[in-house]
Short mmCIF file of C-alpha atoms and ligand atoms in Angstrom, two decimals:
data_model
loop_
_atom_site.label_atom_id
_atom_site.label_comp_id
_atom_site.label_asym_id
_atom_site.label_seq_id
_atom_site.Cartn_x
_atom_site.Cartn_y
_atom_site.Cartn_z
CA UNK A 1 0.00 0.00 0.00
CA UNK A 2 1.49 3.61 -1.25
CA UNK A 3 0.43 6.56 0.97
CA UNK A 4 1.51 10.21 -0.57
CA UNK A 5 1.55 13.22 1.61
CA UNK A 6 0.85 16.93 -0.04
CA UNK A 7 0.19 19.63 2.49
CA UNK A 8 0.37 22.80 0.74
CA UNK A 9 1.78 25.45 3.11
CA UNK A 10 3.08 22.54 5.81
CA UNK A 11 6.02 20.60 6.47
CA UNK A 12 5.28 17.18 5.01
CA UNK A 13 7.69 15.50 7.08
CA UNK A 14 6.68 14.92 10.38
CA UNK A 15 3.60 13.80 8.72
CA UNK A 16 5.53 11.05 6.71
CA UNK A 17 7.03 10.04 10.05
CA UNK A 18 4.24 9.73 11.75
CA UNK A 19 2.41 7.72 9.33
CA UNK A 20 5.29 5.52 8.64
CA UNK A 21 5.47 4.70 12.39
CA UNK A 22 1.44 4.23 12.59
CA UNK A 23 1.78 1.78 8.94
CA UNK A 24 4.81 -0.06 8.85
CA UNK A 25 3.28 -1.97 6.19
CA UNK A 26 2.72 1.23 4.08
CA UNK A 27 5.27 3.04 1.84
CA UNK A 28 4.77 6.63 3.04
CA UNK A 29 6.30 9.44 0.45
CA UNK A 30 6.09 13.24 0.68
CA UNK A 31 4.64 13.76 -2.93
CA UNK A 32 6.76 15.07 -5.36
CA UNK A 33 6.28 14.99 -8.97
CA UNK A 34 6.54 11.98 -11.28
CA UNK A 35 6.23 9.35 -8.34
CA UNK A 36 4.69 6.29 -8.73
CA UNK A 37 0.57 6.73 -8.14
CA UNK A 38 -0.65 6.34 -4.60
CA UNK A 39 -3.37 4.25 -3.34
CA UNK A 40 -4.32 6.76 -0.45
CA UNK A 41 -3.73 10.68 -0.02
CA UNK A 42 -2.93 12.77 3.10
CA UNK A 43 -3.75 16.35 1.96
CA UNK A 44 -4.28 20.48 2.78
CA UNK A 45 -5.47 22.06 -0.33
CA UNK A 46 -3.40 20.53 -2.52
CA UNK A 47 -3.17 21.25 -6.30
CA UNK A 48 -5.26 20.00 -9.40
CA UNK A 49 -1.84 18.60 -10.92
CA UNK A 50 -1.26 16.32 -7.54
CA UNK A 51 -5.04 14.37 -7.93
CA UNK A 52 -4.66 14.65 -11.41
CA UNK A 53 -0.94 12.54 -10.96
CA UNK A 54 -3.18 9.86 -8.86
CA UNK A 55 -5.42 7.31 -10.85
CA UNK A 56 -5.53 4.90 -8.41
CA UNK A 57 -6.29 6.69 -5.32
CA UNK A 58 -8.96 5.20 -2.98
CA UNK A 59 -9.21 8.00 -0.63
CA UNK A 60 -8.10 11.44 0.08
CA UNK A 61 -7.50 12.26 3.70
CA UNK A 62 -7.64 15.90 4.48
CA UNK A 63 -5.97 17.41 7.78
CA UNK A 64 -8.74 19.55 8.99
CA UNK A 65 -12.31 19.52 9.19
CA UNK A 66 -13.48 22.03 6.55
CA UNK A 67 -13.29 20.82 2.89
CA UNK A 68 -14.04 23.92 1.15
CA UNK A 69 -10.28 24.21 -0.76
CA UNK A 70 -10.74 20.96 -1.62
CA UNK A 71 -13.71 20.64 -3.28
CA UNK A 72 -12.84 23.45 -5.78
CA UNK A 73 -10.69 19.98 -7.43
CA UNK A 74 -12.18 18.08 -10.25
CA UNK A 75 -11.86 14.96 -8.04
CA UNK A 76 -13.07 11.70 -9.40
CA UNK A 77 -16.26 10.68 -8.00
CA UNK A 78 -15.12 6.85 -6.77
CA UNK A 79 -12.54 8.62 -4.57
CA UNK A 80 -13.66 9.05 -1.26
CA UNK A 81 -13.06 12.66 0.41
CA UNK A 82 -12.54 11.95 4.52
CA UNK A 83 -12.41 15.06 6.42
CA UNK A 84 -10.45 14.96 10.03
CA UNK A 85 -13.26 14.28 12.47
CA UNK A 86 -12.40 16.25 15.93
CA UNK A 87 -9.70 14.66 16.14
CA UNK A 88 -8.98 17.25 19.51
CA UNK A 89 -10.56 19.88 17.65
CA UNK A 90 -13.87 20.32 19.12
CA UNK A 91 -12.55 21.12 22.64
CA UNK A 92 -10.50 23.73 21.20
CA UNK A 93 -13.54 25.14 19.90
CA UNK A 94 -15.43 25.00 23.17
CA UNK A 95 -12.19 26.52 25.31
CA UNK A 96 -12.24 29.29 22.57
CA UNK A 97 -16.48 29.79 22.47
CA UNK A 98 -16.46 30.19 26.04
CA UNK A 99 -13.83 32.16 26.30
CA UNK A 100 -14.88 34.66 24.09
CA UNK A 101 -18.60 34.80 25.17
CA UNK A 102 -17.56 35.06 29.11
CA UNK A 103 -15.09 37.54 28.50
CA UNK A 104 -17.85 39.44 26.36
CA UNK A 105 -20.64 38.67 29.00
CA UNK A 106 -18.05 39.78 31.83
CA UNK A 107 -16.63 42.67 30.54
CA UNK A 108 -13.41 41.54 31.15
CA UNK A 109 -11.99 43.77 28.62
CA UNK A 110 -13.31 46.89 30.34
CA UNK A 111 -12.00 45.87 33.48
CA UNK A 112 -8.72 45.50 32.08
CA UNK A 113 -8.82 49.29 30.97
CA UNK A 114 -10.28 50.32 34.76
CA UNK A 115 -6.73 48.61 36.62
CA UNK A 116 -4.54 49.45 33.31
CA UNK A 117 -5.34 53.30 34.50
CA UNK A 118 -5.52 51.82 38.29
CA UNK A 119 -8.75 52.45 39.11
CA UNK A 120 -10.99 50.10 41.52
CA UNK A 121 -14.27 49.82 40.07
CA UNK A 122 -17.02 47.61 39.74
CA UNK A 123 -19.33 47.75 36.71
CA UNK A 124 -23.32 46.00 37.29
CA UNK A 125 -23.49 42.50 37.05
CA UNK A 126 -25.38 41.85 33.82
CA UNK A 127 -28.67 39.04 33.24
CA UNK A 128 -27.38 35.91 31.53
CA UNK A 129 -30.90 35.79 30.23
CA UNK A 130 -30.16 38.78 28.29
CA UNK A 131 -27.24 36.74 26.39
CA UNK A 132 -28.52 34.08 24.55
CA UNK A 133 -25.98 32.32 22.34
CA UNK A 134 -26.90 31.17 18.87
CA UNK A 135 -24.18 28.23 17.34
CA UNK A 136 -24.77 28.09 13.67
CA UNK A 137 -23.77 24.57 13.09
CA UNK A 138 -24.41 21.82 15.19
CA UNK A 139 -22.13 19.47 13.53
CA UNK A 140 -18.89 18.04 15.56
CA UNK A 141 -17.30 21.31 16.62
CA UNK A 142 -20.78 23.38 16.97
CA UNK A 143 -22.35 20.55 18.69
CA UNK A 144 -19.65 20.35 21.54
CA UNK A 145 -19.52 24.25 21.36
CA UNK A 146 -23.35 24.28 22.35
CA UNK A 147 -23.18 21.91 24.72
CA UNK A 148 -19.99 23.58 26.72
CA UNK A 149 -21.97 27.10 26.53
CA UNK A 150 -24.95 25.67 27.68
CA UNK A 151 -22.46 24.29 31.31
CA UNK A 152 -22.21 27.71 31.83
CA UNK A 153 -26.09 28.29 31.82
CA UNK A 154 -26.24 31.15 29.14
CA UNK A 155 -29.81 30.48 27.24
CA UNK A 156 -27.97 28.20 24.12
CA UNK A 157 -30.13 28.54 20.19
CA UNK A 158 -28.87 25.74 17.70
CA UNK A 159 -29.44 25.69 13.89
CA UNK A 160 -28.29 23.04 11.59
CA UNK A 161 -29.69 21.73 8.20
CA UNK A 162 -31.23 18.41 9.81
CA UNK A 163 -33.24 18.74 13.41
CA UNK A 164 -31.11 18.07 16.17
CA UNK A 165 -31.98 16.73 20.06
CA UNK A 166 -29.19 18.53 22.56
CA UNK A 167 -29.38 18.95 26.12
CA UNK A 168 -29.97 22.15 27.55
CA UNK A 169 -29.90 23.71 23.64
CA UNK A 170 -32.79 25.12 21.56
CA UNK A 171 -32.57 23.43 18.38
CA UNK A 172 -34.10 25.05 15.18
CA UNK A 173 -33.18 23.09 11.65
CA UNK A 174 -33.93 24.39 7.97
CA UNK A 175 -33.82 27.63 6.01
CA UNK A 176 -37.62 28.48 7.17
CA UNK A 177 -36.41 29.01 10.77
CA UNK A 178 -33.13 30.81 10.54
CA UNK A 179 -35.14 34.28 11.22
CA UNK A 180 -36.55 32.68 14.41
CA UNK A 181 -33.28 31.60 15.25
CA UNK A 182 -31.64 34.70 14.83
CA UNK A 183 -33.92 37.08 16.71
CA UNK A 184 -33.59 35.38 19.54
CA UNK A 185 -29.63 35.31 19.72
CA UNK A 186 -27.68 38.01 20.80
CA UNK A 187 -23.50 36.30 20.88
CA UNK A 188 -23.72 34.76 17.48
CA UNK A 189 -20.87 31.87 16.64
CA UNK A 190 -20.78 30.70 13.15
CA UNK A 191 -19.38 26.80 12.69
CA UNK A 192 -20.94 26.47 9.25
CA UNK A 193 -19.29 24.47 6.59
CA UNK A 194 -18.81 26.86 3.83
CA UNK A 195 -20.82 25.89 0.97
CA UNK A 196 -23.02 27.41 -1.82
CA UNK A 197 -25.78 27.61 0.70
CA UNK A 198 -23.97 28.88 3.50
CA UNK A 199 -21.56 31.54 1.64
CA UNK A 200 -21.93 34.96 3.05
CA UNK A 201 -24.57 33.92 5.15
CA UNK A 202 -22.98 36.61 8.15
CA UNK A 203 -24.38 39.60 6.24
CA UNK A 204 -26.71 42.83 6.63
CA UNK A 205 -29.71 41.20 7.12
CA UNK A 206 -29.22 38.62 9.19
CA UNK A 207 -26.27 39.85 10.84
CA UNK A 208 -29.43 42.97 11.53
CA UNK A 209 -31.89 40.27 13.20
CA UNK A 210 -29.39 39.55 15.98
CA UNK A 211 -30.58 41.73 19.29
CA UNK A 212 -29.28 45.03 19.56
CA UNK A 213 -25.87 44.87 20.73
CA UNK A 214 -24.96 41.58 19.41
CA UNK A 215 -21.46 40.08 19.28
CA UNK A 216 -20.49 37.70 16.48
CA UNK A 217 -18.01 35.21 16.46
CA UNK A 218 -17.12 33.60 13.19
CA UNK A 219 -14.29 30.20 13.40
CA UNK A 220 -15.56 28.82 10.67
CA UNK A 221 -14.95 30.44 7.14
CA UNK A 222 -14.22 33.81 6.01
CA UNK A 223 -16.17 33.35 2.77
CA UNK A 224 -19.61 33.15 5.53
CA UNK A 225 -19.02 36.73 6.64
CA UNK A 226 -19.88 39.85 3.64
CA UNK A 227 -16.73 41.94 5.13
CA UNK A 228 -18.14 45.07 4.20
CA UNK A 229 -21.58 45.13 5.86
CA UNK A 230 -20.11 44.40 9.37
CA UNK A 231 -17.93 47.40 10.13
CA UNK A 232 -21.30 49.73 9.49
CA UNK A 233 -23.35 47.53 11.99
CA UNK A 234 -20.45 48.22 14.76
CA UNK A 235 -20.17 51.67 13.93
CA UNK A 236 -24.26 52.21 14.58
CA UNK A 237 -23.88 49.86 17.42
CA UNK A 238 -26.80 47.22 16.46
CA UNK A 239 -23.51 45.18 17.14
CA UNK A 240 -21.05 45.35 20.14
CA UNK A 241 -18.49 43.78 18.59
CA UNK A 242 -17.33 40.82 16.53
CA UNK A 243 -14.38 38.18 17.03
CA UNK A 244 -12.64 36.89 13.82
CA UNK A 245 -10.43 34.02 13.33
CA UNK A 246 -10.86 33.56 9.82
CA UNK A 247 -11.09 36.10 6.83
CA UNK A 248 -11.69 35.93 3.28
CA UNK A 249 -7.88 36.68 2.28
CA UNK A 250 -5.60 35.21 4.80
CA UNK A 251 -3.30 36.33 6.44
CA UNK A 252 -5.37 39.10 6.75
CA UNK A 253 -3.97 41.81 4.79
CA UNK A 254 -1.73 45.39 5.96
CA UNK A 255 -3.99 47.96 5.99
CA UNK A 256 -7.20 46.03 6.37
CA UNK A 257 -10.06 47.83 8.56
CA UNK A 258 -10.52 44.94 10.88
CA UNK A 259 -6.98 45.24 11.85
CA UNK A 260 -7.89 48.87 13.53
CA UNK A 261 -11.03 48.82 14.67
CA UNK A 262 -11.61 48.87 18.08
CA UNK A 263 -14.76 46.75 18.21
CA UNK A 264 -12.81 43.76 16.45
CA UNK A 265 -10.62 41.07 18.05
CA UNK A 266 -8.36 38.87 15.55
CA UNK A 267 -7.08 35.61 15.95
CA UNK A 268 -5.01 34.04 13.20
CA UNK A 269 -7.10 31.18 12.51
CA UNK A 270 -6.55 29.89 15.09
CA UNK A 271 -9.07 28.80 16.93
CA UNK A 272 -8.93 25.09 16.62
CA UNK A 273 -5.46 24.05 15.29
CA UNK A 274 -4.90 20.45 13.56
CA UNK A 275 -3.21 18.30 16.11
CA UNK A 276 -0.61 16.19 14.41
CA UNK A 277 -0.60 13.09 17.08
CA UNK A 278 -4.53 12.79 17.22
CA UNK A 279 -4.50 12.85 13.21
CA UNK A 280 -1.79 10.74 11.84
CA UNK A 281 -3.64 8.17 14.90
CA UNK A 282 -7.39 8.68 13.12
CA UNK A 283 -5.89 8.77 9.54
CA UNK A 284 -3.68 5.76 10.16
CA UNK A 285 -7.26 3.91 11.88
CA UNK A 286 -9.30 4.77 8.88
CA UNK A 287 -6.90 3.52 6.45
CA UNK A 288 -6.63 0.11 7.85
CA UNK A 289 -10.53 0.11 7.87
CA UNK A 290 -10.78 1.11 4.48
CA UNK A 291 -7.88 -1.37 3.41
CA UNK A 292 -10.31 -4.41 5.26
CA UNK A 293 -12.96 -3.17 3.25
CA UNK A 294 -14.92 -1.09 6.24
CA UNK A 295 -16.70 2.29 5.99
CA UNK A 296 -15.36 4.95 8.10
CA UNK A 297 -16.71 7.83 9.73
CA UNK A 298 -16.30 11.67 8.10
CA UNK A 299 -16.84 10.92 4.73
CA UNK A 300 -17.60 13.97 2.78
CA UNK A 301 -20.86 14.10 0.25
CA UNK A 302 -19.13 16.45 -2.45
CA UNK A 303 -22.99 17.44 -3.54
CA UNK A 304 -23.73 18.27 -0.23
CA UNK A 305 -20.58 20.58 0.29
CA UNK A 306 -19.54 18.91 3.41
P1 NDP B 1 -19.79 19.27 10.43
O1 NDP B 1 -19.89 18.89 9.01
O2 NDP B 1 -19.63 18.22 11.44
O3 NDP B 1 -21.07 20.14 10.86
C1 NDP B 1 -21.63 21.10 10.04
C2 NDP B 1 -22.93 21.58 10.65
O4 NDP B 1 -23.46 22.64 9.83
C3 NDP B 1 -24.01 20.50 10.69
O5 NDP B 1 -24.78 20.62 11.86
C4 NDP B 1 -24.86 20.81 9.47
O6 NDP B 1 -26.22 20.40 9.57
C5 NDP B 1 -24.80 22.32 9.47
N1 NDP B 1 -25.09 22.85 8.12
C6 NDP B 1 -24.41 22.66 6.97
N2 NDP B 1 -25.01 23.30 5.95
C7 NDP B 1 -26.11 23.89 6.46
C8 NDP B 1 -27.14 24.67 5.92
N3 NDP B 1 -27.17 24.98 4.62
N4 NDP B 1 -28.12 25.10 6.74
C9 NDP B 1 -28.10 24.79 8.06
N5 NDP B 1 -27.15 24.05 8.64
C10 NDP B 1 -26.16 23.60 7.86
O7 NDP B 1 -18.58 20.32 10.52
P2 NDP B 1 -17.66 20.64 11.77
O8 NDP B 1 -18.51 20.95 12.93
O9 NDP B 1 -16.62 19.60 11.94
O10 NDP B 1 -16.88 21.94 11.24
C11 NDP B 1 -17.57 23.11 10.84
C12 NDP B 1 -16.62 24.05 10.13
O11 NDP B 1 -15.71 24.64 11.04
C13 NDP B 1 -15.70 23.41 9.08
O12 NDP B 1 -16.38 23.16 7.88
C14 NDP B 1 -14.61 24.44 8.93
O13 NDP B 1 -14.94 25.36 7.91
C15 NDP B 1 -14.62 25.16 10.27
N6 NDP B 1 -13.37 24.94 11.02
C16 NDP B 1 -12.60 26.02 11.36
C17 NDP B 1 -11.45 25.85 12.07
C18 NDP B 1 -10.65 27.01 12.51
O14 NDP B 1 -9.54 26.85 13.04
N7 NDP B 1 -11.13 28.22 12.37
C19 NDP B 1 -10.98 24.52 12.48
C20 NDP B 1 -11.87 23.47 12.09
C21 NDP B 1 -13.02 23.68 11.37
P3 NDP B 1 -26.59 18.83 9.64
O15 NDP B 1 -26.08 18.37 10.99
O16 NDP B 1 -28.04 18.81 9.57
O17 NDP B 1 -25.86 18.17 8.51
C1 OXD B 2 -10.08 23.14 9.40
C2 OXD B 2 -9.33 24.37 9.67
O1 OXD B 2 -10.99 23.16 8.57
O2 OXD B 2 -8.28 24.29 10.34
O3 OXD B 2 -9.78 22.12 10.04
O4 OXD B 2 -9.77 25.44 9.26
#
């Protein structure tokens, strides 16, 4: 069995390594051109020429959740496309979430200002009914999200494309309730796949639904978010402030507005990093399955977008 490894941007390497050591029965190559075709691919947004150079591949394994880059291939149909599936991902996502939302809820930023200019004051504790959190996306990472928010007893609003059962979460599901959804959240966190249906689904009007003085958090895609309709909702203050980990040019370019405004916290995407150990472990599991003849879990449906 011939495993090639093509992670555009990242050290193949210790990925090669790692593999090797999980498959000692594999032959595990960092691709380079003209190599013999693979039977399975370990991949980041790798390029048209590198599935093209692969007629015999079985599966492509790609090291994160989100498949977006990849599906812009032409990728033959019989080839299965397995996405990483947590893999120590989703309680990133929940340290991050709550993080961000009790911080927000807390005003921990203004205290911060208060004892940077040394002054001992106390601001009025605020209603945690008054914060509802919305998780668009109740997938892997948004289900754990919702689930972690909901420990900390903030009212929790769920929407995903099929209905969903959570504890302690209000679940809406479909297009026809995403307005109900959204007018009753006020700390909005996108963990959409980005797809045609979900591209710049953060916009004007829905971003406008949110109650007044909503805070958005988008760790998703940068593609969900129409950049140029949020700065206007801070300004007027229908929102209170927005946390970005993902843009649609990244890095995020000099000169930007988000770098500069003060209503906008960045993280460089960030929020949920690929963790090599957990991977090359799932990755090495699912190709074994695969190799018996199994199914495995986190298969991607390339009509569905995710
Ligand atoms: P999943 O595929 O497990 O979950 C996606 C969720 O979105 C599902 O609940 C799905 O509904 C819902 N959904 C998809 N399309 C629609 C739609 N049109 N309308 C309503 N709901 C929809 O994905 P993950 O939770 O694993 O990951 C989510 C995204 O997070 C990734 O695609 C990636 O872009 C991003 N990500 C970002 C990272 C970062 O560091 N910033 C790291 C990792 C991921 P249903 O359950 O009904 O199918
Ligand atoms: C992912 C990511 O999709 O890191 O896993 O963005």
């Amino acid at each position: 069995m011939r495993i090639t490894v093509c992670l555009t941007g990242n050290k193949p390497e210790p990925w090669v390594q790692g593999l090797q050591q999980a498959l000692p029965e594999a032959e595990v190559l960092a691709w380079a051109p003209c190599q013999p075709p693979a039977d399975y691919a370990v991949v980041w947004a790798p390029p048209q020429g590198f599935v093209d150079a692969q007629p015999g591949l079985k599966a492509l394994f790609n090291i994160g959740a989100g498949v977006d880059a990849l599906l812009q291939l032409a990728i033959p149909p019989a080839v299965r496309i397995v996405r990483l599936d947590d893999a120590g991902m989703s309680v990133q996502m929940a340290e991050y979430v709550c993080h961000a939302v009790i911080r927000h809820f807390r005003e921990f930023d203004a205290y911060e200002a208060e004892a940077r200019a040394g002054r001992w004051t106390y601001r009025a504790p605020r209603e945690r009914a008054d914060f509802p959190v919305g998780i668009l996306g109740l997938g892997v990472l948004g289900g754990r999200v919702a689930q972690a928010v909901a420990q900390f007893e903030f009212p929790v609003l769920g929407w995903s494309r099929s209905r969903k059962q959570i504890d302690g979460v209000r679940c809406f599901a479909g297009e026809a309730r995403l307005g109900d959804f959204l007018v009753g959240t006020r700390i909005l966190v996108n963990l959409l796949p980005l797809t045609d249906a979900t591209r710049g689904i953060l916009n004007r009007t829905t971003l406008s639904a949110l109650r007044r003085g909503g805070y958005l958090i988008n760790i998703a895609r940068g593609g969900h978010l129409v950049e140029d309709d949020l700065i206007p909702l801070l300004d007027s203050g229908h929102l209170s402030g927005a946390l970005l980990d993902v843009f649609e040019a990244e890095p995020l370019p000099a000169g930007h507005p988000f770098w500069t405004h003060p209503k906008i916290g960045i993280t460089p995407h960030a929020s949920a990093r690929t963790l090599r150990t957990e991977s090359i472990a799932q990755i090495a599991g699912k190709i074994r399955a695969l190799a018996r003849g199994e199914e495995v879990a986190g298969v991607v449906d390339p009509e569905r977008g995710y």
